[in-house]
mmCIF file of C-alpha atoms in Angstrom:
data_model
loop_
_atom_site.group_PDB
_atom_site.id
_atom_site.type_symbol
_atom_site.label_atom_id
_atom_site.label_comp_id
_atom_site.label_asym_id
_atom_site.label_seq_id
_atom_site.Cartn_x
_atom_site.Cartn_y
_atom_site.Cartn_z
ATOM 1 C CA MET A 1 0.012 0.017 0.060
ATOM 2 C CA THR A 2 1.448 3.420 -1.011
ATOM 3 C CA ALA A 3 1.761 6.331 1.279
ATOM 4 C CA THR A 4 -1.005 8.156 -0.527
ATOM 5 C CA THR A 5 -3.304 5.203 -0.211
ATOM 6 C CA ALA A 6 -2.450 4.845 3.446
ATOM 7 C CA GLN A 7 -3.380 8.507 3.917
ATOM 8 C CA LEU A 8 -6.657 7.870 2.380
ATOM 9 C CA PHE A 9 -7.572 5.013 4.738
ATOM 10 C CA SER A 10 -6.019 6.367 7.990
ATOM 11 C CA ASP A 11 -5.417 10.199 8.073
ATOM 12 C CA THR A 12 -8.877 11.139 6.805
ATOM 13 C CA PRO A 13 -10.885 9.325 9.414
ATOM 14 C CA LEU A 14 -8.535 10.505 12.188
ATOM 15 C CA SER A 15 -8.929 14.124 10.947
ATOM 16 C CA ALA A 16 -12.817 13.680 11.068
ATOM 17 C CA ARG A 17 -12.586 12.213 14.566
ATOM 18 C CA ALA A 18 -10.261 15.076 15.615
ATOM 19 C CA ARG A 19 -12.751 17.663 14.296
ATOM 20 C CA LEU A 20 -15.467 15.879 16.103
ATOM 21 C CA LEU A 21 -13.722 15.777 19.390
ATOM 22 C CA GLU A 22 -12.673 19.475 19.063
ATOM 23 C CA SER A 23 -16.333 20.514 18.500
ATOM 24 C CA LEU A 24 -17.382 18.503 21.630
ATOM 25 C CA LYS A 25 -14.874 20.271 23.699
ATOM 26 C CA GLY A 26 -16.521 23.621 22.809
ATOM 27 C CA PRO A 27 -19.332 25.077 24.825
ATOM 28 C CA ILE A 28 -22.021 24.265 22.235
ATOM 29 C CA GLY A 29 -20.741 20.717 21.866
ATOM 30 C CA SER A 30 -20.756 20.344 25.650
ATOM 31 C CA ILE A 31 -24.288 21.581 26.105
ATOM 32 C CA GLY A 32 -25.375 19.516 23.160
ATOM 33 C CA VAL A 33 -24.141 16.370 24.897
ATOM 34 C CA THR A 34 -25.986 17.524 27.969
ATOM 35 C CA LEU A 35 -29.154 18.022 25.994
ATOM 36 C CA ALA A 36 -28.865 14.584 24.351
ATOM 37 C CA ALA A 37 -28.400 13.089 27.909
ATOM 38 C CA THR A 38 -31.382 14.865 29.140
ATOM 39 C CA ILE A 39 -33.558 13.391 26.286
ATOM 40 C CA ILE A 40 -32.216 9.877 26.881
ATOM 41 C CA ILE A 41 -33.008 10.213 30.663
ATOM 42 C CA GLY A 42 -36.529 11.448 29.838
ATOM 43 C CA LEU A 43 -37.055 8.393 27.588
ATOM 44 C CA VAL A 44 -35.719 5.984 30.088
ATOM 45 C CA TRP A 45 -37.396 7.431 33.037
ATOM 46 C CA THR A 46 -40.825 8.455 31.643
ATOM 47 C CA GLY A 47 -41.039 6.327 28.534
ATOM 48 C CA PRO A 48 -41.706 7.068 24.791
ATOM 49 C CA GLY A 49 -44.351 9.635 25.900
ATOM 50 C CA PHE A 50 -41.504 12.040 26.644
ATOM 51 C CA LEU A 51 -41.110 12.768 22.994
ATOM 52 C CA SER A 52 -44.834 12.552 22.156
ATOM 53 C CA PRO A 53 -46.529 15.437 20.400
ATOM 54 C CA SER A 54 -48.430 16.571 23.480
ATOM 55 C CA ASN A 55 -45.346 16.572 25.731
ATOM 56 C CA ILE A 56 -43.338 18.446 23.085
ATOM 57 C CA GLN A 57 -46.145 20.971 22.954
ATOM 58 C CA ILE A 58 -45.941 21.336 26.743
ATOM 59 C CA VAL A 59 -42.204 21.870 26.873
ATOM 60 C CA GLY A 60 -42.230 24.030 23.788
ATOM 61 C CA VAL A 61 -44.878 26.417 25.129
ATOM 62 C CA SER A 62 -42.949 26.654 28.428
ATOM 63 C CA VAL A 63 -39.660 27.591 26.807
ATOM 64 C CA ALA A 64 -40.767 29.651 23.783
ATOM 65 C CA ILE A 65 -41.199 33.134 25.449
ATOM 66 C CA PRO A 66 -38.045 32.837 27.727
ATOM 67 C CA LEU A 67 -36.119 31.872 24.528
ATOM 68 C CA ILE A 68 -37.278 34.990 22.669
ATOM 69 C CA VAL A 69 -36.190 37.117 25.665
ATOM 70 C CA ALA A 70 -32.969 35.305 26.158
ATOM 71 C CA VAL A 71 -31.909 35.687 22.505
ATOM 72 C CA MET A 72 -32.177 39.506 22.946
ATOM 73 C CA ALA A 73 -30.676 39.652 26.345
ATOM 74 C CA SER A 74 -27.687 37.626 25.117
ATOM 75 C CA PHE A 75 -26.514 40.673 23.103
ATOM 76 C CA ALA A 76 -25.946 42.538 26.298
ATOM 77 C CA LEU A 77 -24.034 39.670 27.815
ATOM 78 C CA LEU A 78 -21.863 39.473 24.697
ATOM 79 C CA ALA A 79 -21.176 43.157 24.902
ATOM 80 C CA GLY A 80 -20.059 42.643 28.517
ATOM 81 C CA VAL A 81 -23.040 43.964 30.386
ATOM 82 C CA VAL A 82 -25.469 41.973 32.568
ATOM 83 C CA ASP A 83 -29.121 43.210 32.313
ATOM 84 C CA LEU A 84 -30.796 42.053 35.533
ATOM 85 C CA SER A 85 -33.871 44.204 34.787
ATOM 86 C CA ILE A 86 -35.210 41.811 32.003
ATOM 87 C CA GLY A 87 -37.567 39.846 34.319
ATOM 88 C CA SER A 88 -39.188 42.953 35.734
ATOM 89 C CA MET A 89 -39.266 44.540 32.195
ATOM 90 C CA VAL A 90 -41.194 41.416 31.064
ATOM 91 C CA GLY A 91 -43.742 42.061 33.857
ATOM 92 C CA PHE A 92 -43.915 45.738 33.385
ATOM 93 C CA GLY A 93 -44.412 45.347 29.575
ATOM 94 C CA ALA A 94 -47.149 42.858 30.244
ATOM 95 C CA VAL A 95 -48.896 45.159 32.782
ATOM 96 C CA ILE A 96 -48.777 48.155 30.447
ATOM 97 C CA PHE A 97 -50.087 46.131 27.495
ATOM 98 C CA ASN A 98 -52.798 44.454 29.530
ATOM 99 C CA GLN A 99 -54.078 47.691 31.182
ATOM 100 C CA LEU A 100 -54.074 49.847 28.038
ATOM 101 C CA VAL A 101 -55.787 47.140 25.886
ATOM 102 C CA SER A 102 -58.368 46.770 28.665
ATOM 103 C CA ALA A 103 -58.947 50.492 28.497
ATOM 104 C CA GLY A 104 -60.089 50.096 24.889
ATOM 105 C CA LEU A 105 -56.959 51.149 22.904
ATOM 106 C CA ASP A 106 -56.061 49.341 19.804
ATOM 107 C CA PRO A 107 -53.909 46.324 20.682
ATOM 108 C CA TRP A 108 -51.341 46.821 17.847
ATOM 109 C CA LEU A 109 -50.902 50.561 18.884
ATOM 110 C CA VAL A 110 -50.435 49.441 22.558
ATOM 111 C CA ALA A 111 -47.860 46.769 21.334
ATOM 112 C CA GLY A 112 -45.935 49.483 19.622
ATOM 113 C CA ILE A 113 -45.991 51.694 22.804
ATOM 114 C CA THR A 114 -44.917 48.802 24.998
ATOM 115 C CA ILE A 115 -41.938 48.030 22.755
ATOM 116 C CA ILE A 116 -40.980 51.695 22.911
ATOM 117 C CA VAL A 117 -41.168 51.689 26.584
ATOM 118 C CA GLY A 118 -38.891 48.568 26.598
ATOM 119 C CA ALA A 119 -36.439 50.374 24.353
ATOM 120 C CA VAL A 120 -36.497 53.479 26.651
ATOM 121 C CA VAL A 121 -35.861 51.387 29.794
ATOM 122 C CA GLY A 122 -32.844 49.751 27.962
ATOM 123 C CA LEU A 123 -31.621 53.177 26.828
ATOM 124 C CA VAL A 124 -31.923 54.599 30.370
ATOM 125 C CA ASN A 125 -29.835 51.648 31.696
ATOM 126 C CA ALA A 126 -27.292 52.150 28.858
ATOM 127 C CA LEU A 127 -26.883 55.918 29.491
ATOM 128 C CA VAL A 128 -26.273 55.438 33.197
ATOM 129 C CA ILE A 129 -24.003 52.568 32.551
ATOM 130 C CA VAL A 130 -22.044 53.831 29.506
ATOM 131 C CA HIS A 131 -21.945 57.591 29.972
ATOM 132 C CA PHE A 132 -21.770 57.788 33.738
ATOM 133 C CA GLY A 133 -19.607 54.675 34.253
ATOM 134 C CA ALA A 134 -21.966 53.118 36.793
ATOM 135 C CA GLU A 135 -21.694 49.440 37.590
ATOM 136 C CA PRO A 136 -24.119 47.496 35.432
ATOM 137 C CA LEU A 137 -25.270 45.001 38.110
ATOM 138 C CA ALA A 138 -26.111 47.920 40.426
ATOM 139 C CA VAL A 139 -27.900 49.929 37.743
ATOM 140 C CA THR A 140 -29.939 47.080 36.379
ATOM 141 C CA LEU A 141 -30.811 45.695 39.795
ATOM 142 C CA GLY A 142 -32.094 49.215 40.633
ATOM 143 C CA MET A 143 -34.145 49.171 37.489
ATOM 144 C CA LEU A 144 -35.450 45.686 38.355
ATOM 145 C CA THR A 145 -36.698 47.049 41.816
ATOM 146 C CA LEU A 146 -38.145 50.201 40.155
ATOM 147 C CA LEU A 147 -40.182 48.273 37.502
ATOM 148 C CA ARG A 148 -41.362 45.660 39.991
ATOM 149 C CA GLY A 149 -42.634 48.561 42.253
ATOM 150 C CA LEU A 150 -44.366 50.136 39.284
ATOM 151 C CA CYS A 151 -46.095 46.887 38.524
ATOM 152 C CA GLN A 152 -47.375 46.702 42.183
ATOM 153 C CA VAL A 153 -48.604 50.289 42.045
ATOM 154 C CA ILE A 154 -50.404 49.902 38.631
ATOM 155 C CA VAL A 155 -52.032 46.520 39.378
ATOM 156 C CA VAL A 156 -53.616 47.295 42.805
ATOM 157 C CA ASN A 157 -56.422 44.723 42.533
ATOM 158 C CA ALA A 158 -56.948 41.774 40.244
ATOM 159 C CA PRO A 159 -55.733 42.573 36.701
ATOM 160 C CA PRO A 160 -58.374 42.798 33.951
ATOM 161 C CA THR A 161 -58.764 39.836 31.574
ATOM 162 C CA THR A 162 -57.447 40.719 28.053
ATOM 163 C CA LEU A 163 -58.061 38.553 24.965
ATOM 164 C CA VAL A 164 -56.439 39.631 21.820
ATOM 165 C CA GLU A 165 -57.508 36.854 19.400
ATOM 166 C CA PRO A 166 -54.667 37.154 16.867
ATOM 167 C CA LEU A 167 -52.050 37.216 19.718
ATOM 168 C CA TYR A 168 -53.839 34.285 21.480
ATOM 169 C CA ASP A 169 -53.852 32.253 18.378
ATOM 170 C CA LEU A 170 -50.159 32.912 17.907
ATOM 171 C CA THR A 171 -49.260 31.832 21.418
ATOM 172 C CA GLN A 172 -51.435 28.709 21.250
ATOM 173 C CA GLY A 173 -50.775 27.792 17.635
ATOM 174 C CA ALA A 174 -48.664 24.826 16.397
ATOM 175 C CA VAL A 175 -47.038 23.791 13.112
ATOM 176 C CA LEU A 176 -46.523 20.086 12.564
ATOM 177 C CA GLY A 177 -46.946 19.512 16.359
ATOM 178 C CA PHE A 178 -44.355 22.200 17.383
ATOM 179 C CA PRO A 179 -45.557 25.386 19.097
ATOM 180 C CA THR A 180 -45.499 28.220 16.648
ATOM 181 C CA LEU A 181 -43.873 30.571 19.233
ATOM 182 C CA LEU A 182 -41.125 27.980 19.716
ATOM 183 C CA LEU A 183 -40.371 27.912 15.996
ATOM 184 C CA ILE A 184 -40.231 31.747 15.900
ATOM 185 C CA GLY A 185 -37.833 31.622 18.773
ATOM 186 C CA ILE A 186 -35.694 28.995 17.087
ATOM 187 C CA GLY A 187 -35.669 31.023 13.891
ATOM 188 C CA LEU A 188 -34.690 34.114 15.979
ATOM 189 C CA THR A 189 -31.939 32.190 17.528
ATOM 190 C CA PHE A 190 -30.424 31.087 14.268
ATOM 191 C CA ILE A 191 -30.682 34.597 12.857
ATOM 192 C CA ALA A 192 -28.889 35.847 15.992
ATOM 193 C CA ALA A 193 -26.231 33.138 15.794
ATOM 194 C CA GLY A 194 -25.497 34.032 12.179
ATOM 195 C CA PHE A 195 -25.310 37.709 13.108
ATOM 196 C CA VAL A 196 -22.915 36.959 15.861
ATOM 197 C CA SER A 197 -20.612 34.673 13.969
ATOM 198 C CA LYS A 198 -20.867 35.791 10.324
ATOM 199 C CA THR A 199 -21.272 39.598 10.320
ATOM 200 C CA ARG A 200 -19.043 42.621 11.153
ATOM 201 C CA GLY A 201 -21.633 43.808 13.606
ATOM 202 C CA GLY A 202 -21.607 40.625 15.500
ATOM 203 C CA ARG A 203 -17.830 40.602 15.613
ATOM 204 C CA LYS A 204 -18.024 44.218 16.969
ATOM 205 C CA VAL A 205 -20.291 43.156 19.806
ATOM 206 C CA GLN A 206 -17.897 40.242 20.752
ATOM 207 C CA ALA A 207 -14.864 42.546 20.518
ATOM 208 C CA VAL A 208 -16.481 45.095 22.839
ATOM 209 C CA GLY A 209 -17.383 42.475 25.384
ATOM 210 C CA GLY A 210 -14.028 40.681 25.026
ATOM 211 C CA ASP A 211 -11.700 43.624 25.333
ATOM 212 C CA PRO A 212 -13.288 47.200 25.183
ATOM 213 C CA ARG A 213 -10.063 48.884 25.249
ATOM 214 C CA ALA A 214 -8.648 46.990 22.300
ATOM 215 C CA ALA A 215 -11.991 47.440 20.499
ATOM 216 C CA ALA A 216 -11.777 51.240 20.952
ATOM 217 C CA ARG A 217 -8.312 51.260 19.607
ATOM 218 C CA ALA A 218 -9.552 49.432 16.611
ATOM 219 C CA GLY A 219 -12.101 52.186 15.888
ATOM 220 C CA ILE A 220 -15.199 50.492 17.360
ATOM 221 C CA SER A 221 -17.537 52.778 19.380
ATOM 222 C CA VAL A 222 -17.768 50.873 22.478
ATOM 223 C CA SER A 223 -20.568 53.173 23.880
ATOM 224 C CA ARG A 224 -22.751 52.657 20.708
ATOM 225 C CA VAL A 225 -22.505 48.971 20.839
ATOM 226 C CA ARG A 226 -23.371 48.669 24.403
ATOM 227 C CA ILE A 227 -26.171 51.058 24.067
ATOM 228 C CA ALA A 228 -27.646 49.102 21.153
ATOM 229 C CA ALA A 229 -27.188 45.807 23.030
ATOM 230 C CA LEU A 230 -29.094 47.147 26.245
ATOM 231 C CA VAL A 231 -31.759 48.621 23.935
ATOM 232 C CA ALA A 232 -32.220 45.254 22.279
ATOM 233 C CA SER A 233 -32.457 43.554 25.729
ATOM 234 C CA GLY A 234 -35.181 45.974 26.833
ATOM 235 C CA VAL A 235 -37.092 45.397 23.520
ATOM 236 C CA GLY A 236 -36.914 41.644 23.807
ATOM 237 C CA ALA A 237 -38.276 41.777 27.380
ATOM 238 C CA ALA A 238 -41.116 44.040 26.359
ATOM 239 C CA ILE A 239 -41.965 41.672 23.439
ATOM 240 C CA GLY A 240 -41.907 38.811 26.026
ATOM 241 C CA GLY A 241 -44.333 40.622 28.260
ATOM 242 C CA ILE A 242 -46.817 41.203 25.430
ATOM 243 C CA LEU A 243 -46.551 37.489 24.382
ATOM 244 C CA TYR A 244 -47.293 36.490 27.974
ATOM 245 C CA VAL A 245 -50.504 38.466 27.943
ATOM 246 C CA GLY A 246 -51.432 36.741 24.726
ATOM 247 C CA GLN A 247 -50.688 33.350 26.322
ATOM 248 C CA LEU A 248 -52.237 33.875 29.723
ATOM 249 C CA GLY A 249 -55.035 36.558 28.929
ATOM 250 C CA SER A 250 -53.940 38.742 31.775
ATOM 251 C CA ALA A 251 -50.769 40.222 33.610
ATOM 252 C CA SER A 252 -50.354 39.936 37.424
ATOM 253 C CA ASN A 253 -48.100 42.267 39.237
ATOM 254 C CA VAL A 254 -45.544 39.362 39.840
ATOM 255 C CA LEU A 255 -45.299 38.136 36.252
ATOM 256 C CA GLY A 256 -41.691 37.767 35.331
ATOM 257 C CA THR A 257 -40.407 37.512 38.865
ATOM 258 C CA GLY A 258 -37.250 35.408 38.867
ATOM 259 C CA LEU A 259 -37.313 35.140 35.115
ATOM 260 C CA GLU A 260 -33.897 36.870 34.772
ATOM 261 C CA PHE A 261 -32.251 34.133 36.891
ATOM 262 C CA GLN A 262 -33.845 31.313 34.979
ATOM 263 C CA ILE A 263 -32.700 32.899 31.670
ATOM 264 C CA TYR A 264 -29.110 33.675 32.792
ATOM 265 C CA ALA A 265 -28.649 30.255 34.387
ATOM 266 C CA ALA A 266 -29.672 28.616 31.037
ATOM 267 C CA LEU A 267 -27.365 31.045 29.166
ATOM 268 C CA MET A 268 -24.368 30.228 31.409
ATOM 269 C CA ILE A 269 -25.209 26.500 31.014
ATOM 270 C CA GLY A 270 -25.139 27.116 27.240
ATOM 271 C CA GLY A 271 -21.687 28.706 27.324
ATOM 272 C CA TYR A 272 -22.194 32.363 28.072
ATOM 273 C CA SER A 273 -20.286 34.111 30.916
ATOM 274 C CA ILE A 274 -21.534 36.599 33.402
ATOM 275 C CA THR A 275 -17.980 37.873 34.119
ATOM 276 C CA ARG A 276 -16.473 37.894 30.649
ATOM 277 C CA GLY A 277 -18.018 39.477 27.655
ATOM 278 C CA GLY A 278 -17.545 38.252 24.131
ATOM 279 C CA VAL A 279 -18.232 34.731 25.084
ATOM 280 C CA GLY A 280 -21.223 32.558 24.000
ATOM 281 C CA ASN A 281 -23.411 31.766 20.969
ATOM 282 C CA PRO A 282 -27.254 31.891 20.769
ATOM 283 C CA LEU A 283 -27.370 28.262 19.806
ATOM 284 C CA GLY A 284 -25.770 27.405 23.172
ATOM 285 C CA GLY A 285 -28.350 29.607 24.813
ATOM 286 C CA LEU A 286 -31.188 27.652 23.079
ATOM 287 C CA PHE A 287 -29.708 24.247 24.212
ATOM 288 C CA GLY A 288 -29.322 25.484 27.768
ATOM 289 C CA LEU A 289 -33.039 26.583 27.910
ATOM 290 C CA LEU A 290 -34.060 23.096 26.522
ATOM 291 C CA VAL A 291 -31.997 21.433 29.059
ATOM 292 C CA VAL A 292 -33.685 23.306 31.924
ATOM 293 C CA ALA A 293 -37.132 22.844 30.374
ATOM 294 C CA GLY A 294 -36.523 19.111 29.754
ATOM 295 C CA ILE A 295 -35.358 18.573 33.339
ATOM 296 C CA THR A 296 -38.419 20.505 34.611
ATOM 297 C CA ASN A 297 -40.721 18.322 32.514
ATOM 298 C CA ILE A 298 -39.153 15.118 33.730
ATOM 299 C CA LEU A 299 -39.662 16.080 37.338
ATOM 300 C CA ASN A 300 -43.187 17.170 36.677
ATOM 301 C CA ILE A 301 -44.102 13.847 35.009
ATOM 302 C CA ASN A 302 -42.695 11.834 37.890
ATOM 303 C CA PHE A 303 -44.330 14.132 40.507
ATOM 304 C CA PHE A 304 -41.128 15.349 42.106
ATOM 305 C CA ASP A 305 -40.961 18.266 44.514
ATOM 306 C CA PRO A 306 -40.281 21.416 42.262
ATOM 307 C CA ASP A 307 -37.539 22.363 44.691
ATOM 308 C CA TYR A 308 -35.410 19.595 43.249
ATOM 309 C CA LEU A 309 -35.268 21.527 39.999
ATOM 310 C CA ASP A 310 -33.220 24.343 41.688
ATOM 311 C CA LEU A 311 -30.734 21.769 43.016
ATOM 312 C CA ILE A 312 -30.411 19.987 39.604
ATOM 313 C CA VAL A 313 -30.042 23.268 37.642
ATOM 314 C CA ALA A 314 -27.563 24.638 40.123
ATOM 315 C CA ALA A 315 -25.505 21.354 39.891
ATOM 316 C CA ILE A 316 -25.515 21.534 36.055
ATOM 317 C CA LEU A 317 -24.614 25.288 36.222
ATOM 318 C CA ILE A 318 -21.601 24.558 38.596
ATOM 319 C CA ALA A 319 -20.461 21.734 36.298
ATOM 320 C CA ALA A 320 -20.780 23.950 33.267
ATOM 321 C CA VAL A 321 -18.648 26.696 34.866
ATOM 322 C CA LEU A 322 -16.169 24.040 36.015
ATOM 323 C CA VAL A 323 -15.801 22.559 32.526
ATOM 324 C CA ASP A 324 -15.359 26.048 31.105
ATOM 325 C CA ARG A 325 -12.564 26.815 33.604
ATOM 326 C CA LEU A 326 -10.828 23.447 33.039
ATOM 327 C CA ARG A 327 -10.677 23.965 29.194
ATOM 328 C CA GLY A 328 -9.329 27.498 29.943
ATOM 329 C CA GLY A 329 -12.460 29.462 29.111
ATOM 330 C CA ASP A 330 -13.380 30.918 25.679
ATOM 331 C CA SER A 331 -12.110 34.425 24.866
ATOM 332 C CA PHE A 332 -12.763 36.614 21.939
ATOM 333 C CA GLU A 333 -9.995 36.546 19.361
#
């Protein structure tokens, strides 16, 4: 056998295996393995019904709106800013939309107003953080408290019931057994992933989060990128609030409470970093949310105490952080 022939039969398969192992070592590969393990555990523990159309519908509905919010919030993380106000912004957006539609205003006009409010909240966060140099965690935590307080003030008694039929149909609809909202969220995820990995704009966001000083020296406007990222985060949260009203038909003053921690835990499991910008990919965030949703579903089917979910998610999160540290972490290059 000649050297060339030997290469055909030995080097090429080894190269393919090497590429596969390299991809599995990355954050998306790691969370992909975790998601596959979750599906296998679900099938073994609960039976074939775990992947039945009805159960997929249940899981899909539970994860769809958090996915849409997470995709938009992930831009702020990539830019090196943690927006803790997204959960309260979801609730505030839902309350505004619900109250104004119940007062008789056109739902589509109110939806536009709600999205503008979300953009303004993101802009206020950005101006305080970027132009005044305030600590992002402190600013967005303050905004979280402010918006939650406004929800309590606006919704004094039981919130009115709101049914916007096109919105309800959207949140309850399905295509080939998959929730329409989930498919929209997945589509948005792929668009965001393409933007982050394939466009100059996405590379700028990663550069700003990875090393803002180097990005500034390269001619990138760090302030503009971070302002845009925080505005996108606020808009995504406002859209999430609108969708929750469509799904639930109302908006309580506690809607969205704790959602920011659910979303950021899933994003960190999916390869994002709270402490380092420029790290992560929207596909990893999608996998992370599906892992958390799958574990929740397995526990619900088997009638486990919901408190076990926090323990399991915390263990997975710590393991994800440990794996990230062991491989040296990903940094923007």
